[in-house]
Short mmCIF file of C-alpha atoms in Angstrom, two decimals:
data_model
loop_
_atom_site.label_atom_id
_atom_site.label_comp_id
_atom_site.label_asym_id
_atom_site.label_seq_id
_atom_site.Cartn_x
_atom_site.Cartn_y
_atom_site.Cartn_z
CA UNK B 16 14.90 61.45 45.28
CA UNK B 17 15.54 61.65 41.63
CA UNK B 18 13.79 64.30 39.52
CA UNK B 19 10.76 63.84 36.89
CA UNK B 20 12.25 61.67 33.91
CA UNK B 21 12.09 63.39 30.39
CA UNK B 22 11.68 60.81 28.11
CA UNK B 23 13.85 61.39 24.98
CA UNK B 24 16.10 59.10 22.57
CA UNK B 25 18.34 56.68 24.98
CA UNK B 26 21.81 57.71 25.18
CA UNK B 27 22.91 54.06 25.59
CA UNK B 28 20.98 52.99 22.72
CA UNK B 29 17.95 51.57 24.40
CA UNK B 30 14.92 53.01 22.38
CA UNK B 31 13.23 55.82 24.05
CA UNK B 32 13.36 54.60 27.72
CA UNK B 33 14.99 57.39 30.00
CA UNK B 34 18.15 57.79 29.98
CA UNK B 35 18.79 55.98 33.96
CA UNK B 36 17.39 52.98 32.48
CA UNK B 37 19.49 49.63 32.67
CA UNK B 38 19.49 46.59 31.60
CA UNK B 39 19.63 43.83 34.20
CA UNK B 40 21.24 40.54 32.89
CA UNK B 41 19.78 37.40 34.74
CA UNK B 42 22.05 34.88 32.42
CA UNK B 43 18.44 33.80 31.22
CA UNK B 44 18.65 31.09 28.07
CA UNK B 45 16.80 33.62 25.62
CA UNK B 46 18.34 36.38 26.18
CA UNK B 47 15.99 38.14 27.73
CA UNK B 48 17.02 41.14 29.53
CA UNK B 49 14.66 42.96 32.08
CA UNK B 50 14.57 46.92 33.07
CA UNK B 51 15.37 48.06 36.46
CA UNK B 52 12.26 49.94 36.60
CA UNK B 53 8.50 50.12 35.59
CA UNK B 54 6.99 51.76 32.39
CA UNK B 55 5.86 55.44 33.08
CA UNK B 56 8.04 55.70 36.67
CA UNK B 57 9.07 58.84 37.97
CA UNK B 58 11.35 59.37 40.75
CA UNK B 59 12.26 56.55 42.22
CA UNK B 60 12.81 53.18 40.68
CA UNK B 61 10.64 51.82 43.55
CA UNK B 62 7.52 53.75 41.94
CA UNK B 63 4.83 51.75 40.32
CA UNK B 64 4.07 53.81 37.02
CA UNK B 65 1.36 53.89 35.02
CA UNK B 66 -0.90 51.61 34.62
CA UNK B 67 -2.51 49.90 31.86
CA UNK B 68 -5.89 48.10 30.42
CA UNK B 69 -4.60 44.87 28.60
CA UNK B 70 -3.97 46.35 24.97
CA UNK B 71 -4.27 49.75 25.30
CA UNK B 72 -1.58 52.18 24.93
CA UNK B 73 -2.84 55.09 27.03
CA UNK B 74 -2.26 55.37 30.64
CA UNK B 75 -5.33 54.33 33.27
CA UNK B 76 -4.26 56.32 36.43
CA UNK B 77 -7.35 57.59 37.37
CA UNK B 78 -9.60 55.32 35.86
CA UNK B 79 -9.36 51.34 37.53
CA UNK B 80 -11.41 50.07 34.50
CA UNK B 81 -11.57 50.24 30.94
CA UNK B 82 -14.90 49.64 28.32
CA UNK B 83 -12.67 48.69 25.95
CA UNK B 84 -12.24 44.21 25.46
CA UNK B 85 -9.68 43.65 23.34
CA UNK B 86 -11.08 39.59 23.15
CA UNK B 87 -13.87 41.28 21.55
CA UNK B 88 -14.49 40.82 17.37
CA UNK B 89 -13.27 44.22 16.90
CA UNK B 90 -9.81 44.39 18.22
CA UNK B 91 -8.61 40.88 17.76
CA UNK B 92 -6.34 41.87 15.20
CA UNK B 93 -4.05 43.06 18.35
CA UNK B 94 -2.94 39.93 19.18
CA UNK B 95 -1.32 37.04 16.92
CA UNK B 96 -0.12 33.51 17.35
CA UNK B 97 3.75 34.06 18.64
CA UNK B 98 5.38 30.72 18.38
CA UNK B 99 7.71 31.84 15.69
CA UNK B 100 9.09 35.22 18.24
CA UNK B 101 11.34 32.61 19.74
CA UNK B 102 10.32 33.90 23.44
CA UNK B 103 6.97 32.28 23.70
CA UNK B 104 3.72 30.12 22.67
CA UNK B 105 0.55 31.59 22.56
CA UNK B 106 -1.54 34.67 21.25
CA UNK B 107 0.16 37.77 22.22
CA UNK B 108 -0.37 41.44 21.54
CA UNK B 109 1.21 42.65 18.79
CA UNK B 110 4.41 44.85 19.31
CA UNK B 111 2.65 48.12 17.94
CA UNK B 112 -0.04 48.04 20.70
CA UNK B 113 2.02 47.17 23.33
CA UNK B 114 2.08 50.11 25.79
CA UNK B 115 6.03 49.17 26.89
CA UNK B 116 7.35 49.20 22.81
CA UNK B 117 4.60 52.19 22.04
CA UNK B 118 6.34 54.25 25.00
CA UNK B 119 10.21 52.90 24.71
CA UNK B 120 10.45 51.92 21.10
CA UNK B 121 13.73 49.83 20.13
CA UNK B 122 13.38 46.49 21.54
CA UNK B 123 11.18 47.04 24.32
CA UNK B 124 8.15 44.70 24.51
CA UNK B 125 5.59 44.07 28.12
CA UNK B 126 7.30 40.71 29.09
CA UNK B 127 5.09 37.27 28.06
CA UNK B 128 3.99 34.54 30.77
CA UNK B 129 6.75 32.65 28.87
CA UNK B 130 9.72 34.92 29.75
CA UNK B 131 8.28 35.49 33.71
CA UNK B 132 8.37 31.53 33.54
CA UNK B 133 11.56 31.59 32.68
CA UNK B 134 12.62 34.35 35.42
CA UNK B 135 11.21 32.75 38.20
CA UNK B 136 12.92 28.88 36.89
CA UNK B 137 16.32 30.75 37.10
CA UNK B 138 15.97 32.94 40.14
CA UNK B 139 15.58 32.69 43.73
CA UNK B 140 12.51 34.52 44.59
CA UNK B 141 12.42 36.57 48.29
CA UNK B 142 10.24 38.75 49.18
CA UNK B 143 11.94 42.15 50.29
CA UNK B 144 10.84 45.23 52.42
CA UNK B 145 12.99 48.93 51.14
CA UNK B 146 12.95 51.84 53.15
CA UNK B 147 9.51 52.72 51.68
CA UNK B 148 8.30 50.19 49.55
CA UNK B 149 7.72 46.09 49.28
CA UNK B 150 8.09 43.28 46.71
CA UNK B 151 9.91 40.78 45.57
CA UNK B 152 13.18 40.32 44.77
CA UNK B 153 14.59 37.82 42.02
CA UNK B 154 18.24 36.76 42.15
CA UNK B 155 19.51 34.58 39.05
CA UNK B 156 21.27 31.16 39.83
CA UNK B 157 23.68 32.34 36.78
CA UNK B 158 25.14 35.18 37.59
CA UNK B 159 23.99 36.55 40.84
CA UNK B 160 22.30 39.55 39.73
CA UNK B 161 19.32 40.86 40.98
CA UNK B 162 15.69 42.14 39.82
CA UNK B 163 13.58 43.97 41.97
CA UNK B 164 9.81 44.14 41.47
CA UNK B 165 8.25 46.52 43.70
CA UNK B 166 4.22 45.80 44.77
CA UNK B 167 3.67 48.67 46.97
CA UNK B 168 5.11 51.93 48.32
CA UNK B 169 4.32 53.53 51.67
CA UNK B 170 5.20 55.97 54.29
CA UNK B 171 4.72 56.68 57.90
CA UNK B 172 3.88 59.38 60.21
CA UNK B 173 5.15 60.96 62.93
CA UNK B 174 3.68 58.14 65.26
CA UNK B 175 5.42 55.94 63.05
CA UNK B 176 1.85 54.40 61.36
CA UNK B 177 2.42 53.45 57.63
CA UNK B 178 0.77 54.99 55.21
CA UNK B 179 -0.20 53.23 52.27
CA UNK B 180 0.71 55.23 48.99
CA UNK B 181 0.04 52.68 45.90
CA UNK B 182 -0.15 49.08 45.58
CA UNK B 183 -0.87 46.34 42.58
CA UNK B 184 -2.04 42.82 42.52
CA UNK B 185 0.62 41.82 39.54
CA UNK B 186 1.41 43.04 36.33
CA UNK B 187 0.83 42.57 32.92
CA UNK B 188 2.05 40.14 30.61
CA UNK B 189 1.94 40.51 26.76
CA UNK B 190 -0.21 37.19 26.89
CA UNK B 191 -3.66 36.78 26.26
CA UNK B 192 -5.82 33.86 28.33
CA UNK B 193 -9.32 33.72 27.27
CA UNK B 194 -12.40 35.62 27.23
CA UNK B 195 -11.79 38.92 28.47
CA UNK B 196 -8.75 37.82 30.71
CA UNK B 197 -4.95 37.77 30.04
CA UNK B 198 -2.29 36.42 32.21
CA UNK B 199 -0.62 38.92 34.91
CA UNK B 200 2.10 38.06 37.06
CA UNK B 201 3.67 38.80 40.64
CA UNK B 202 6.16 36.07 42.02
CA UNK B 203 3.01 33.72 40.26
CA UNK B 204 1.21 33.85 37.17
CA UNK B 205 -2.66 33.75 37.38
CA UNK B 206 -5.43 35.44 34.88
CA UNK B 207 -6.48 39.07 35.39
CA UNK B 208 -9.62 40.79 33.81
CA UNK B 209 -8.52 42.56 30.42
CA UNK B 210 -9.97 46.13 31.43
CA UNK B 211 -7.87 45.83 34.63
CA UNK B 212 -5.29 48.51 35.71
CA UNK B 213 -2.28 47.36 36.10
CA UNK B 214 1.67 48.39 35.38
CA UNK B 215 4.51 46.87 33.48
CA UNK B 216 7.92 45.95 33.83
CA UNK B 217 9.34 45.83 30.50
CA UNK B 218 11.95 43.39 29.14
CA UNK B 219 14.15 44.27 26.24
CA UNK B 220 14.78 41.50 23.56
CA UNK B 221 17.60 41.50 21.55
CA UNK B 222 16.06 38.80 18.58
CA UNK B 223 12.68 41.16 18.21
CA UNK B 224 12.76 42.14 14.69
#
C-alpha cells in the first residue's frame, strides 16, 4: 500500500494535487479530463477521501451533517449562473469555494451534473468488485480508457466475513438543485441534501480561466 500523500506543487504541472495523480482521458467532446483518484485520498486510489458539505471547503469526516445551507440568503453569492464556462448550464459554485480547486488549485474544479452526463453518454458503465473495494467502472467508447469510481472499501476476517470499512451514496457535483439540495452522482444523478457528507472526484478542465 502506498504511503500518506504530501500534498505539494504537482511535478507534472497539475496544480497542487499529489504528485501520483493522473489524468485519465475518456476522448470526452469538452475536454474534460477526470483524476484517477478522490479529493483528500490517502493510500490507495481505491480510498474514498474526505468528504464534503455542498460548498464548504473544510473536510466533514467526523461530522455526517453540516448547519451551514449554502441556498440560504447569506451564502448565495457561492454559486453563479455557468452557461458561459462552456462545461455546463445551471447555478454552480463558484471555483474559489469549491473544495476540489481550494485543495488542488490549477484547473481542478468538483465535476458538474453536466460533465457526469457527459461521462456516462460516452462510457460503458459496469459495476466492478477489487480485491477490497466496489464501484463502478466507466470505459469510454473513444478510446478505451477506463475510470474507476470506487463506492465502498472492505475487508474480511479470518473466517473470511467482510468487513465493511467506508461506503458513500454518490458524490458531489459542483451543481446546485433547489432548496437546500444539489445534484450528486454515482452511475446516476439524483438530488442530495446540501449539509450531506459526501466525497469528490475531481475533473481537471483545460478552458477554466
Amino acid at each position: 500500500m502506498q504511503a500518506d500523500i504530501t500534498i505539494h506543487i504537482n511535478k507534472n504541472g497539475w496544480g497542487n494535487a499529489p504528485d501520483v495523480i493522473r489524468l485519465i482521458d475518456l476522448g470526452l467532446p469538452s475536454g474534460t479530463l477526470w483524476a484517477n483518484a478522490n479529493l483528500g485520498f490517502k493510500g490507495s486510489f481505491s480510498d474514498l477521501g474526505k468528504r464534503y458539505s455542498w460548498g464548504t471547503l473544510y473536510n466533514q469526516e467526523d461530522d455526517y451533517f453540516n448547519n451551514e445551507d449554502p441556498s440560504s440568503p447569506g451564502n448565495t453569492a457561492k454559486m453563479f449562473r455557468c452557461q458561459d464556462e462552456g462545461y455546463c448550464d445551471g447555478i454552480c459554485l463558484k471555483k474559489e469555494f469549491d473544495a476540489a480547486h481550494r485543495e488542488w488549485g490549477g484547473k481542478w474544479r468538483t465535476p458538474s451534473i453536466w460533465q457526469h452526463k457527459e461521462l456516462c453518454a460516452f462510457c460503458d458503465i459496469e459495476h466492478y468488485v477489487g480485491p477490497n473495494h466496489l464501484g463502478w467502472k466507466f470505459t469510454s467508447w473513444k478510446n478505451g480508457n477506463i475510470l474507476y469510481i470506487p463506492m465502498s472499501r472492505f475487508n474480511s476476517d479470518e473466517n473470511g466475513k467482510f468487513i465493511l470499512l467506508d461506503d458513500t451514496e454518490a458524490y458531489w457535483t459542483r451543481t446546485y438543485a433547489l432548496k437546500e439540495m444539489a445534484w450528486a452522482f454515482d452511475k446516476e444523478c439524483n438530488y442530495s441534501m446540501c449539509k450531506t457528507a459526501l466525497p469528490i472526484r475531481p475533473v481537471w478542465m483545460p478552458d477554466l480561466k
